[in-house]
Amino acid sequence: QSSVTVFGSIDLNVTRSKAGSNSVTGMDQGGYLLPSRIGFRGTEDLGGGLSAGFWLETAVLPDTGASQGALFGRRSTVSLASKQYGELRMGRDYTPIFWNVSHFTPFGTVGVGGSSNIIEGWPLGLGSARTQSRASNSVGYFLPRTLGGVYGQLMFAFDEDVDGAKHQGGRIGYEAGPLNIAAAYGTTPAGGSDFKTATVGGTYDFGALKAYVNYLQYKLASDKQTNVLVGAAIPFGGGTIKASIARSDRSGPGLDADDARQVAIGYVYPLSKRTTLYTAYSHITNDGNAAYVTADSSPAGVPGEKSSGFQFGINHAF
Amino acid sequence: QSSVTVFGSIDLNVTRSKAGSNSVTGMDQGGYLLPSRIGFRGTEDLGGGLSAGFWLETAVLPDTGASQGALFGRRSTVSLASKQYGELRMGRDYTPIFWNVSHFTPFGTVGVGGSSNIIEGWPLGLGSARTQSRASNSVGYFLPRTLGGVYGQLMFAFDEDVDGAKHQGGRIGYEAGPLNIAAAYGTTPAGGSDFKTATVGGTYDFGALKAYVNYLQYKLASDKQTNVLVGAAIPFGGGTIKASIARSDRSGPGLDADDARQVAIGYVYPLSKRTTLYTAYSHITNDGNAAYVTADSSPAGVPGEKSSGFQFGINHAF
Amino acid sequence: QSSVTVFGSIDLNVTRSKAGSNSVTGMDQGGYLLPSRIGFRGTEDLGGGLSAGFWLETAVLPDTGASQGALFGRRSTVSLASKQYGELRMGRDYTPIFWNVSHFTPFGTVGVGGSSNIIEGWPLGLGSARTQSRASNSVGYFLPRTLGGVYGQLMFAFDEDVDGAKHQGGRIGYEAGPLNIAAAYGTTPAGGSDFKTATVGGTYDFGALKAYVNYLQYKLASDKQTNVLVGAAIPFGGGTIKASIARSDRSGPGLDADDARQVAIGYVYPLSKRTTLYTAYSHITNDGNAAYVTADSSPAGVPGEKSSGFQFGINHAF
C-alpha cells in the first residue's frame, strides 16, 4: 500500500570566510546548488492520466544536525495532477519568483557563490514580507508539460490575517533544445505597501559553455533593489568550471549608496550522478551600508567592507 | 534487516470560517477523519503467534509545514503482541476514551464538522489534565481479536510527579456485522480533583444509511460537560453524504449557560482508496460564554456568538 | 535511485528510582545499550573500493514522543570511504573518546546501570565544553579495516567562535579474537583552559564470561574526575547476566570529597536478534556533594545521599 520515497541530499564543506577584517574557518551547509535536506514524497496513479501526490521536505544543517524553520518548511504539499490539464497543488511551496533566482545561475542560491548572497532580506523579502522564496497556505496551478516547451505556474497564498504572508504570483517559461527562458512576477502586501518582485532570465547551452543571465527587481514602497547576474558553466576535465558576476543596485531614501557586487568562480567534479566534489571562491564588494557576506558561517557583515569566501566540499544526493 | 513502513496522510483544504462578525478564508489541516501526519512503524514476527512492533507518528500542519507538539507526539510506542493473549504496549498513546470521540461520528474529530469542535479543552482536558486524547508514560493492554467480536483495552499512565498527567482508563466494545458499540471510562488527578470521562457510543450500518451516536461526559470537581452526538453517513453518487448534530451541555458555578450546538453536513468522494475529495459545512450556536469555533484557522471565538465554516479539500493517504 | 535505510530502536521500560528519601516510578528511555532513536542512512558504491554515504539520526524519548536536542543531533554526517585508505567523514559525529565509555561496559551508557550515570557533566563535559560525546562542525578520519585488527580514528571540530565547541581527538584500538582494547584522547578549549579526556579500556571474552574494564580521566584546570569501571557479562539461561562496578574520584578545590560508586546488576533476554527484554538494578553511593542518580526520570539527586534504580523493559531495533 505504501509507496513513499525518502530522498534528499547532504552537503558539507569547509569554508574560510572573511568580512571586513574578521575571518572564520568552519563548516557551511549547502555549497552545491541545493541546501541539505531530507524529504518524503509519493505519487498515486488514479488512472486516466490523473495522479495524486504529496511532498514533505525538511531543511537540514548537517554541520550541527539541526533543522531550520518549520519541520517541513522547505515544502509541504498535496497535489492532484493531470497529464492533460496540469497540476493543482496546495500547502507550503516555493513561490514562482523563486525559481529564476535558483535556476538561472551556475551556483544555485547556496554556497559562497550563491546568487542569493547579495539579495536583500533573503529568503523572506523586504519589510514584513515572508514570501521571497516560499509561501504557506498556498494554492498553486502548474501548466501541463504538453505545451511544446512552454511551462508555467500560478500561485495564490492566503494571509490568514498575517501581514506579509499573502502572495500572488506567476511564472511563464519556454524550454527547447539549448534554450531555457522564464519570467516571473509576484506581489505581497506588507506593511501597507506591496512587496513586488519581477524577474526574467534564462540559460543557453552552447555545448562548450552554458551561459546564464538573470535580472530581478524587488520593490517595497520607495525601497528598491535591482539584481543582475551573468554566469557561465564550462565543461572541463570531467567536471565543470563555474563563474558568475552579480550586481545589486539598491535605491530609496538613504539606501542609494548601498550597492554590492559579487564575483564567484568554482569547479565541480562528479564522482557519480549522486555524489559531487566542489570548490568555490567568491568575493563581495559592499558600498555604502551594504554588508553582504558569502556564507552562513561568515563573521557578521561590516557595512561598506569587503567579504570573501573559499570553500571545498561534497554533495551527496539520495 | 530493516522492515520499516513510512505511512501517513496529507489533508489540506480551503476553509471559510466565521466567528461572530469576523471571517477568515484560509487553509486548515485535516478535514477528512484524521489530521495530517507522517509516521514510521514496523512489526517483527517472533514466532509462536508472538510479534514485536513499534510506532512513531508526527503531527503535520501541511499548510505551513510545521509540526505540532512533540516530534512523535501523536504516538510513540513499542509493543509485544500475542495473537492469543493480546498486546502489551508502552509509550505515548491514545487514551481509551479518545476512540469513541473519533470513531462514533461521521466526521472524525477534525474539520469544520469535527466532533471535537465543541468539546471543552480539547485535546488536553479540563483544568490541568492533559489526557483527554493521549497520555505519555503509559502502559496499555489490548484484548486479542479472538473473542468473538469483543474488543477492549486498559491503560495506565505514570504521572512522574506532573499534575494532570496520570491516567487510568479502559474501553470495552463489541463489533459484529453492521453493529459496533463501545463504552470507555478514564480518570486523571488534576489540581486536587479527578478529571473523569465516561463515554458510550456506537454505529449501525443499515446499508442505505450508517447511523452514529455518541454520548460523553467530562467532569472536574463541579465543572461538567455532557456531549451528545447523532450522525449519519449515506452512500450517494459514488461518495458519501455525512451529517451530524451535536450538543454540549456545560454545567457548574457560572458555567450553566455555556452550552453549544453544532450542525454539520458534508460530502466525501473517493478518487481511489487512498485519495478523497471532500466538502463540509458546519454551524455552531454558542450560548452564554461558550465560544467554540469550527476550524483552527477560524477567527477567535466570540462568547455567545455563532460560528460557521465551509471547506473543500483533499485527503491523500500513503 | 533512492537507497535509503530507515533504522533505529525504541527502548522503553518501567523504572523505579530513588534519590535520598524521594522516589518515583515512571518510564525511562533507553535501558539496553543504546538510547531510542530513528535514523536515515545510505551508501553509494562509487566503484574501485570507493563509496559515499550519509547518516542522519534523531534522538527519541518514546515515553513522551519528544525528540532531544537538534533534530539530527545524534549524528549528521556525509562520508567518502575507501576500503584501502579509510573513511573521511564530515558533520556532527561522536567524539573518539565517547566510544570507550559506550563499548567497554556491559550496560552501555544508558539505563540504571549505564556507565555515564556517575560521569560529571555528561553528555557535554565540564565547564563550557560540549564535546564529551559529540562534536558539531567536525572532520573525521577512520582507518581502513585492513590493518590486521588495528582500528582508529581522528577528529577535528571547528569552533566557529563558540567556546567549548572546538575539539581535537583520536582513538586507537586492537581487536582480535576474544580481545578488544582501545585508548582515546581528546581536548577542547573551554573557558580559558583545556577540557582534556584520556581513556583506556577493553573487553576479553573468555566464553563463559566476558570481562570489561575501562579507565577515564577528565580534567578542566584544577577540576579533575577519574572513573574506573570493571564489569562482566555471563551467558545464562538463553540470555546474559550483566554486572559492573564503577568508581568516580573527583578532585579539585572543594571537590575532593565528591566521589561516588555505582554497582549494577542486570539480565537481558533476547526474543530475537532485534527484540530484547531486560531488567537491571543499580545503586549509587554519593560522597560529599556528589549527587548522581540512576535514571533520567529519577527525583533530583541529593548531595551525599544514595540513589538507586530498578527497571525492566524492552528494546526493539528496526
PDB file of N, CA, C and O in Angstrom, chain A residues 5-6 10 12-14 24-27 38 40 58 60-67 71 271-275 277 297 313-314 316 318, chain C residues 1-4 6 40 43-44 46 52-54 56 70-73 76-80 90-92 136-139 158 160-161:
ATOM      1  N   THR A   5       8.874   7.533  -1.120  1.00  0.00           N
ATOM      2  CA  THR A   5      10.299   7.658  -1.397  1.00  0.00           C
ATOM      3  C   THR A   5      10.930   8.602  -0.382  1.00  0.00           C
ATOM      4  O   THR A   5      10.436   9.709  -0.178  1.00  0.00           O
ATOM      5  N   VAL A   6      11.999   8.142   0.267  1.00  0.00           N
ATOM      6  CA  VAL A   6      12.786   9.006   1.131  1.00  0.00           C
ATOM      7  C   VAL A   6      13.921   9.565   0.268  1.00  0.00           C
ATOM      8  O   VAL A   6      14.657   8.805  -0.346  1.00  0.00           O
ATOM      9  N   ILE A  10      22.814  15.592   1.346  1.00  0.00           N
ATOM     10  CA  ILE A  10      23.612  16.150   2.422  1.00  0.00           C
ATOM     11  C   ILE A  10      24.834  16.782   1.783  1.00  0.00           C
ATOM     12  O   ILE A  10      25.538  16.159   0.989  1.00  0.00           O
ATOM     13  N   LEU A  12      28.166  19.200   2.682  1.00  0.00           N
ATOM     14  CA  LEU A  12      29.006  19.794   3.729  1.00  0.00           C
ATOM     15  C   LEU A  12      30.313  20.253   3.124  1.00  0.00           C
ATOM     16  O   LEU A  12      30.838  19.645   2.190  1.00  0.00           O
ATOM     17  N   ASN A  13      30.837  21.312   3.676  1.00  0.00           N
ATOM     18  CA  ASN A  13      32.087  21.832   3.167  1.00  0.00           C
ATOM     19  C   ASN A  13      32.873  22.489   4.289  1.00  0.00           C
ATOM     20  O   ASN A  13      32.328  22.793   5.348  1.00  0.00           O
ATOM     21  N   VAL A  14      34.129  22.695   4.047  1.00  0.00           N
ATOM     22  CA  VAL A  14      34.950  23.529   4.915  1.00  0.00           C
ATOM     23  C   VAL A  14      35.056  24.885   4.229  1.00  0.00           C
ATOM     24  O   VAL A  14      35.399  24.959   3.048  1.00  0.00           O
ATOM     25  N   VAL A  24      36.667  33.582   9.685  1.00  0.00           N
ATOM     26  CA  VAL A  24      36.286  32.355  10.378  1.00  0.00           C
ATOM     27  C   VAL A  24      36.502  31.176   9.442  1.00  0.00           C
ATOM     28  O   VAL A  24      36.223  31.281   8.250  1.00  0.00           O
ATOM     29  N   THR A  25      37.008  30.090   9.996  1.00  0.00           N
ATOM     30  CA  THR A  25      37.008  28.845   9.254  1.00  0.00           C
ATOM     31  C   THR A  25      36.026  27.910   9.924  1.00  0.00           C
ATOM     32  O   THR A  25      36.060  27.736  11.144  1.00  0.00           O
ATOM     33  N   GLY A  26      35.134  27.362   9.141  1.00  0.00           N
ATOM     34  CA  GLY A  26      34.134  26.477   9.728  1.00  0.00           C
ATOM     35  C   GLY A  26      33.470  25.652   8.662  1.00  0.00           C
ATOM     36  O   GLY A  26      33.972  25.544   7.539  1.00  0.00           O
ATOM     37  N   MET A  27      32.344  25.065   9.039  1.00  0.00           N
ATOM     38  CA  MET A  27      31.618  24.264   8.069  1.00  0.00           C
ATOM     39  C   MET A  27      30.333  24.978   7.711  1.00  0.00           C
ATOM     40  O   MET A  27      29.664  25.552   8.575  1.00  0.00           O
ATOM     41  N   ILE A  38      16.146  16.527   3.747  1.00  0.00           N
ATOM     42  CA  ILE A  38      15.628  15.170   3.647  1.00  0.00           C
ATOM     43  C   ILE A  38      14.129  15.287   3.498  1.00  0.00           C
ATOM     44  O   ILE A  38      13.507  16.160   4.099  1.00  0.00           O
ATOM     45  N   PHE A  40      10.157  13.279   2.121  1.00  0.00           N
ATOM     46  CA  PHE A  40       9.315  12.106   1.875  1.00  0.00           C
ATOM     47  C   PHE A  40       8.305  12.503   0.806  1.00  0.00           C
ATOM     48  O   PHE A  40       7.659  13.538   0.928  1.00  0.00           O
ATOM     49  N   THR A  58      12.277  18.607   4.697  1.00  0.00           N
ATOM     50  CA  THR A  58      12.872  19.210   5.887  1.00  0.00           C
ATOM     51  C   THR A  58      14.239  19.796   5.560  1.00  0.00           C
ATOM     52  O   THR A  58      15.047  19.149   4.902  1.00  0.00           O
ATOM     53  N   VAL A  60      17.946  20.614   6.537  1.00  0.00           N
ATOM     54  CA  VAL A  60      18.925  20.037   7.447  1.00  0.00           C
ATOM     55  C   VAL A  60      20.189  20.892   7.433  1.00  0.00           C
ATOM     56  O   VAL A  60      20.669  21.276   6.363  1.00  0.00           O
ATOM     57  N   LEU A  61      20.694  21.233   8.621  1.00  0.00           N
ATOM     58  CA  LEU A  61      22.012  21.864   8.741  1.00  0.00           C
ATOM     59  C   LEU A  61      22.955  20.770   9.232  1.00  0.00           C
ATOM     60  O   LEU A  61      23.085  20.551  10.437  1.00  0.00           O
ATOM     61  N   PRO A  62      23.603  20.051   8.311  1.00  0.00           N
ATOM     62  CA  PRO A  62      24.298  18.831   8.740  1.00  0.00           C
ATOM     63  C   PRO A  62      25.540  19.091   9.575  1.00  0.00           C
ATOM     64  O   PRO A  62      26.047  18.162  10.202  1.00  0.00           O
ATOM     65  N   ASP A  63      26.037  20.327   9.605  1.00  0.00           N
ATOM     66  CA  ASP A  63      27.210  20.585  10.441  1.00  0.00           C
ATOM     67  C   ASP A  63      26.885  20.484  11.925  1.00  0.00           C
ATOM     68  O   ASP A  63      27.756  20.192  12.734  1.00  0.00           O
ATOM     69  N   THR A  64      25.611  20.725  12.281  1.00  0.00           N
ATOM     70  CA  THR A  64      25.207  20.615  13.683  1.00  0.00           C
ATOM     71  C   THR A  64      24.091  19.594  13.887  1.00  0.00           C
ATOM     72  O   THR A  64      23.758  19.272  15.020  1.00  0.00           O
ATOM     73  N   GLY A  65      23.500  19.133  12.788  1.00  0.00           N
ATOM     74  CA  GLY A  65      22.381  18.213  12.890  1.00  0.00           C
ATOM     75  C   GLY A  65      21.050  18.912  13.091  1.00  0.00           C
ATOM     76  O   GLY A  65      20.005  18.273  13.158  1.00  0.00           O
ATOM     77  N   ALA A  66      21.061  20.237  13.190  1.00  0.00           N
ATOM     78  CA  ALA A  66      19.821  20.976  13.429  1.00  0.00           C
ATOM     79  C   ALA A  66      18.989  21.064  12.156  1.00  0.00           C
ATOM     80  O   ALA A  66      19.505  20.977  11.049  1.00  0.00           O
ATOM     81  N   SER A  67      17.698  21.242  12.360  1.00  0.00           N
ATOM     82  CA  SER A  67      16.823  21.588  11.259  1.00  0.00           C
ATOM     83  C   SER A  67      16.741  23.110  11.187  1.00  0.00           C
ATOM     84  O   SER A  67      17.412  23.817  11.945  1.00  0.00           O
ATOM     85  N   LEU A  71       9.278  22.161  10.576  1.00  0.00           N
ATOM     86  CA  LEU A  71       9.794  20.806  10.320  1.00  0.00           C
ATOM     87  C   LEU A  71       9.794  20.476   8.829  1.00  0.00           C
ATOM     88  O   LEU A  71      10.784  19.963   8.297  1.00  0.00           O
ATOM     89  N   LEU A 271      31.683  12.542  -8.747  1.00  0.00           N
ATOM     90  CA  LEU A 271      32.195  11.177  -8.555  1.00  0.00           C
ATOM     91  C   LEU A 271      31.198  10.162  -9.074  1.00  0.00           C
ATOM     92  O   LEU A 271      31.539   9.015  -9.358  1.00  0.00           O
ATOM     93  N   SER A 272      29.946  10.575  -9.160  1.00  0.00           N
ATOM     94  CA  SER A 272      28.866   9.749  -9.698  1.00  0.00           C
ATOM     95  C   SER A 272      27.714  10.706  -9.956  1.00  0.00           C
ATOM     96  O   SER A 272      27.830  11.905  -9.731  1.00  0.00           O
ATOM     97  N   LYS A 273      26.584  10.148 -10.379  1.00  0.00           N
ATOM     98  CA  LYS A 273      25.429  11.032 -10.584  1.00  0.00           C
ATOM     99  C   LYS A 273      24.940  11.604  -9.267  1.00  0.00           C
ATOM    100  O   LYS A 273      24.316  12.653  -9.231  1.00  0.00           O
ATOM    101  N   ARG A 274      25.214  10.916  -8.160  1.00  0.00           N
ATOM    102  CA  ARG A 274      24.662  11.334  -6.871  1.00  0.00           C
ATOM    103  C   ARG A 274      25.665  12.045  -5.979  1.00  0.00           C
ATOM    104  O   ARG A 274      25.270  12.699  -5.007  1.00  0.00           O
ATOM    105  N   THR A 275      26.964  11.906  -6.283  1.00  0.00           N
ATOM    106  CA  THR A 275      27.978  12.434  -5.375  1.00  0.00           C
ATOM    107  C   THR A 275      28.939  13.358  -6.119  1.00  0.00           C
ATOM    108  O   THR A 275      29.514  12.966  -7.135  1.00  0.00           O
ATOM    109  N   LEU A 277      32.070  16.453  -5.769  1.00  0.00           N
ATOM    110  CA  LEU A 277      33.012  17.292  -5.033  1.00  0.00           C
ATOM    111  C   LEU A 277      32.991  18.674  -5.659  1.00  0.00           C
ATOM    112  O   LEU A 277      32.806  18.820  -6.866  1.00  0.00           O
ATOM    113  N   SER A 297      28.216  30.813   7.768  1.00  0.00           N
ATOM    114  CA  SER A 297      29.177  30.725   8.868  1.00  0.00           C
ATOM    115  C   SER A 297      30.139  31.900   8.894  1.00  0.00           C
ATOM    116  O   SER A 297      31.063  31.936   9.702  1.00  0.00           O
ATOM    117  N   GLY A 313      33.972  21.132  -0.722  1.00  0.00           N
ATOM    118  CA  GLY A 313      33.029  20.274  -0.043  1.00  0.00           C
ATOM    119  C   GLY A 313      32.528  19.139  -0.900  1.00  0.00           C
ATOM    120  O   GLY A 313      33.018  18.880  -1.998  1.00  0.00           O
ATOM    121  N   ILE A 314      31.532  18.467  -0.359  1.00  0.00           N
ATOM    122  CA  ILE A 314      30.951  17.309  -1.007  1.00  0.00           C
ATOM    123  C   ILE A 314      29.439  17.377  -0.908  1.00  0.00           C
ATOM    124  O   ILE A 314      28.888  17.805   0.102  1.00  0.00           O
ATOM    125  N   HIS A 316      26.121  14.897  -1.489  1.00  0.00           N
ATOM    126  CA  HIS A 316      25.702  13.519  -1.707  1.00  0.00           C
ATOM    127  C   HIS A 316      24.181  13.463  -1.715  1.00  0.00           C
ATOM    128  O   HIS A 316      23.530  13.764  -0.710  1.00  0.00           O
ATOM    129  N   PHE A 318      20.479  11.438  -2.315  1.00  0.00           N
ATOM    130  CA  PHE A 318      19.943  10.092  -2.106  1.00  0.00           C
ATOM    131  C   PHE A 318      18.439  10.077  -2.414  1.00  0.00           C
ATOM    132  O   PHE A 318      17.846  11.119  -2.649  1.00  0.00           O
TER     133      PHE A 318
ATOM    134  N   GLN C   1      16.541   4.922  -7.774  1.00  0.00           N
ATOM    135  CA  GLN C   1      17.625   5.873  -7.463  1.00  0.00           C
ATOM    136  C   GLN C   1      17.859   5.943  -5.954  1.00  0.00           C
ATOM    137  O   GLN C   1      18.996   6.004  -5.489  1.00  0.00           O
ATOM    138  N   SER C   2      16.768   5.931  -5.200  1.00  0.00           N
ATOM    139  CA  SER C   2      16.905   6.084  -3.762  1.00  0.00           C
ATOM    140  C   SER C   2      17.285   4.763  -3.117  1.00  0.00           C
ATOM    141  O   SER C   2      16.818   3.713  -3.494  1.00  0.00           O
ATOM    142  N   SER C   3      18.159   4.818  -2.132  1.00  0.00           N
ATOM    143  CA  SER C   3      18.573   3.607  -1.436  1.00  0.00           C
ATOM    144  C   SER C   3      18.764   3.965   0.021  1.00  0.00           C
ATOM    145  O   SER C   3      19.834   3.819   0.577  1.00  0.00           O
ATOM    146  N   VAL C   4      17.681   4.463   0.609  1.00  0.00           N
ATOM    147  CA  VAL C   4      17.744   4.939   1.978  1.00  0.00           C
ATOM    148  C   VAL C   4      17.239   3.856   2.927  1.00  0.00           C
ATOM    149  O   VAL C   4      16.203   3.244   2.667  1.00  0.00           O
ATOM    150  N   VAL C   6      15.780   3.208   6.632  1.00  0.00           N
ATOM    151  CA  VAL C   6      15.245   3.785   7.866  1.00  0.00           C
ATOM    152  C   VAL C   6      15.556   2.799   8.987  1.00  0.00           C
ATOM    153  O   VAL C   6      15.205   1.628   8.886  1.00  0.00           O
ATOM    154  N   PHE C  40      18.134   7.768   9.260  1.00  0.00           N
ATOM    155  CA  PHE C  40      18.110   7.535   7.819  1.00  0.00           C
ATOM    156  C   PHE C  40      19.560   7.483   7.353  1.00  0.00           C
ATOM    157  O   PHE C  40      20.340   8.375   7.678  1.00  0.00           O
ATOM    158  N   THR C  43      24.367   4.247   1.520  1.00  0.00           N
ATOM    159  CA  THR C  43      25.694   4.300   0.925  1.00  0.00           C
ATOM    160  C   THR C  43      25.558   4.111  -0.570  1.00  0.00           C
ATOM    161  O   THR C  43      24.623   3.482  -1.055  1.00  0.00           O
ATOM    162  N   GLU C  44      26.514   4.661  -1.284  1.00  0.00           N
ATOM    163  CA  GLU C  44      26.533   4.549  -2.743  1.00  0.00           C
ATOM    164  C   GLU C  44      27.895   4.012  -3.144  1.00  0.00           C
ATOM    165  O   GLU C  44      28.930   4.574  -2.775  1.00  0.00           O
ATOM    166  N   LEU C  46      30.838   3.793  -5.390  1.00  0.00           N
ATOM    167  CA  LEU C  46      31.391   4.647  -6.452  1.00  0.00           C
ATOM    168  C   LEU C  46      32.366   3.868  -7.347  1.00  0.00           C
ATOM    169  O   LEU C  46      32.946   4.439  -8.273  1.00  0.00           O
ATOM    170  N   ALA C  52      30.361   6.512  -1.151  1.00  0.00           N
ATOM    171  CA  ALA C  52      29.885   7.719  -0.472  1.00  0.00           C
ATOM    172  C   ALA C  52      28.714   7.310   0.403  1.00  0.00           C
ATOM    173  O   ALA C  52      28.045   6.307   0.112  1.00  0.00           O
ATOM    174  N   GLY C  53      28.458   8.053   1.471  1.00  0.00           N
ATOM    175  CA  GLY C  53      27.350   7.689   2.337  1.00  0.00           C
ATOM    176  C   GLY C  53      26.906   8.849   3.202  1.00  0.00           C
ATOM    177  O   GLY C  53      27.613   9.846   3.344  1.00  0.00           O
ATOM    178  N   PHE C  54      25.710   8.718   3.747  1.00  0.00           N
ATOM    179  CA  PHE C  54      25.223   9.740   4.672  1.00  0.00           C
ATOM    180  C   PHE C  54      24.551   9.050   5.844  1.00  0.00           C
ATOM    181  O   PHE C  54      24.175   7.875   5.779  1.00  0.00           O
ATOM    182  N   LEU C  56      21.803  10.329   9.109  1.00  0.00           N
ATOM    183  CA  LEU C  56      21.058  11.334   9.872  1.00  0.00           C
ATOM    184  C   LEU C  56      20.311  10.597  10.975  1.00  0.00           C
ATOM    185  O   LEU C  56      19.502   9.719  10.688  1.00  0.00           O
ATOM    186  N   ALA C  70      19.062  18.850  18.885  1.00  0.00           N
ATOM    187  CA  ALA C  70      18.840  19.143  17.462  1.00  0.00           C
ATOM    188  C   ALA C  70      18.199  17.933  16.777  1.00  0.00           C
ATOM    189  O   ALA C  70      18.379  16.797  17.213  1.00  0.00           O
ATOM    190  N   LEU C  71      17.453  18.214  15.702  1.00  0.00           N
ATOM    191  CA  LEU C  71      16.660  17.162  15.046  1.00  0.00           C
ATOM    192  C   LEU C  71      17.505  15.941  14.714  1.00  0.00           C
ATOM    193  O   LEU C  71      17.111  14.807  14.969  1.00  0.00           O
ATOM    194  N   PHE C  72      18.669  16.159  14.100  1.00  0.00           N
ATOM    195  CA  PHE C  72      19.572  15.049  13.815  1.00  0.00           C
ATOM    196  C   PHE C  72      20.840  15.167  14.666  1.00  0.00           C
ATOM    197  O   PHE C  72      21.947  14.938  14.194  1.00  0.00           O
ATOM    198  N   GLY C  73      20.641  15.549  15.924  1.00  0.00           N
ATOM    199  CA  GLY C  73      21.754  15.826  16.822  1.00  0.00           C
ATOM    200  C   GLY C  73      22.519  14.598  17.273  1.00  0.00           C
ATOM    201  O   GLY C  73      23.620  14.718  17.805  1.00  0.00           O
ATOM    202  N   SER C  76      24.906  13.383  12.197  1.00  0.00           N
ATOM    203  CA  SER C  76      24.509  14.004  10.940  1.00  0.00           C
ATOM    204  C   SER C  76      25.778  14.144  10.110  1.00  0.00           C
ATOM    205  O   SER C  76      26.523  15.104  10.254  1.00  0.00           O
ATOM    206  N   THR C  77      26.031  13.171   9.251  1.00  0.00           N
ATOM    207  CA  THR C  77      27.325  13.139   8.555  1.00  0.00           C
ATOM    208  C   THR C  77      27.182  12.750   7.091  1.00  0.00           C
ATOM    209  O   THR C  77      26.212  12.125   6.678  1.00  0.00           O
ATOM    210  N   VAL C  78      28.215  13.141   6.340  1.00  0.00           N
ATOM    211  CA  VAL C  78      28.398  12.646   4.975  1.00  0.00           C
ATOM    212  C   VAL C  78      29.819  12.101   4.905  1.00  0.00           C
ATOM    213  O   VAL C  78      30.732  12.632   5.540  1.00  0.00           O
ATOM    214  N   SER C  79      30.003  11.016   4.162  1.00  0.00           N
ATOM    215  CA  SER C  79      31.292  10.316   4.156  1.00  0.00           C
ATOM    216  C   SER C  79      31.755   9.977   2.752  1.00  0.00           C
ATOM    217  O   SER C  79      30.945   9.722   1.862  1.00  0.00           O
ATOM    218  N   LEU C  80      33.064   9.957   2.615  1.00  0.00           N
ATOM    219  CA  LEU C  80      33.711   9.328   1.467  1.00  0.00           C
ATOM    220  C   LEU C  80      34.590   8.229   2.045  1.00  0.00           C
ATOM    221  O   LEU C  80      35.448   8.510   2.880  1.00  0.00           O
ATOM    222  N   MET C  90      32.381  14.049   7.536  1.00  0.00           N
ATOM    223  CA  MET C  90      32.164  15.435   7.950  1.00  0.00           C
ATOM    224  C   MET C  90      30.782  15.588   8.568  1.00  0.00           C
ATOM    225  O   MET C  90      29.835  14.927   8.163  1.00  0.00           O
ATOM    226  N   GLY C  91      30.684  16.532   9.523  1.00  0.00           N
ATOM    227  CA  GLY C  91      29.392  16.848  10.116  1.00  0.00           C
ATOM    228  C   GLY C  91      29.406  16.758  11.625  1.00  0.00           C
ATOM    229  O   GLY C  91      30.424  17.032  12.263  1.00  0.00           O
ATOM    230  N   ARG C  92      28.263  16.399  12.198  1.00  0.00           N
ATOM    231  CA  ARG C  92      28.172  16.196  13.643  1.00  0.00           C
ATOM    232  C   ARG C  92      28.290  14.704  13.903  1.00  0.00           C
ATOM    233  O   ARG C  92      27.538  13.897  13.373  1.00  0.00           O
ATOM    234  N   SER C 136      29.978  19.088  16.784  1.00  0.00           N
ATOM    235  CA  SER C 136      29.482  19.623  15.518  1.00  0.00           C
ATOM    236  C   SER C 136      30.657  20.129  14.696  1.00  0.00           C
ATOM    237  O   SER C 136      31.766  20.265  15.205  1.00  0.00           O
ATOM    238  N   ASN C 137      30.402  20.416  13.420  1.00  0.00           N
ATOM    239  CA  ASN C 137      31.417  21.014  12.545  1.00  0.00           C
ATOM    240  C   ASN C 137      32.719  20.219  12.561  1.00  0.00           C
ATOM    241  O   ASN C 137      33.806  20.787  12.637  1.00  0.00           O
ATOM    242  N   SER C 138      32.601  18.914  12.475  1.00  0.00           N
ATOM    243  CA  SER C 138      33.787  18.083  12.599  1.00  0.00           C
ATOM    244  C   SER C 138      34.198  17.440  11.281  1.00  0.00           C
ATOM    245  O   SER C 138      33.373  17.179  10.405  1.00  0.00           O
ATOM    246  N   VAL C 139      35.490  17.231  11.176  1.00  0.00           N
ATOM    247  CA  VAL C 139      36.061  16.427  10.094  1.00  0.00           C
ATOM    248  C   VAL C 139      36.732  15.243  10.776  1.00  0.00           C
ATOM    249  O   VAL C 139      37.540  15.421  11.690  1.00  0.00           O
ATOM    250  N   PHE C 158      35.687  22.276  14.217  1.00  0.00           N
ATOM    251  CA  PHE C 158      35.817  23.734  14.230  1.00  0.00           C
ATOM    252  C   PHE C 158      34.953  24.332  15.327  1.00  0.00           C
ATOM    253  O   PHE C 158      33.872  23.830  15.606  1.00  0.00           O
ATOM    254  N   GLU C 160      33.970  27.618  15.240  1.00  0.00           N
ATOM    255  CA  GLU C 160      33.159  28.725  14.708  1.00  0.00           C
ATOM    256  C   GLU C 160      32.916  29.775  15.778  1.00  0.00           C
ATOM    257  O   GLU C 160      31.797  30.278  15.937  1.00  0.00           O
ATOM    258  N   ASP C 161      33.967  30.105  16.514  1.00  0.00           N
ATOM    259  CA  ASP C 161      33.936  31.153  17.545  1.00  0.00           C
ATOM    260  C   ASP C 161      33.031  30.848  18.732  1.00  0.00           C
ATOM    261  O   ASP C 161      32.621  31.756  19.456  1.00  0.00           O
TER     262      ASP C 161
END
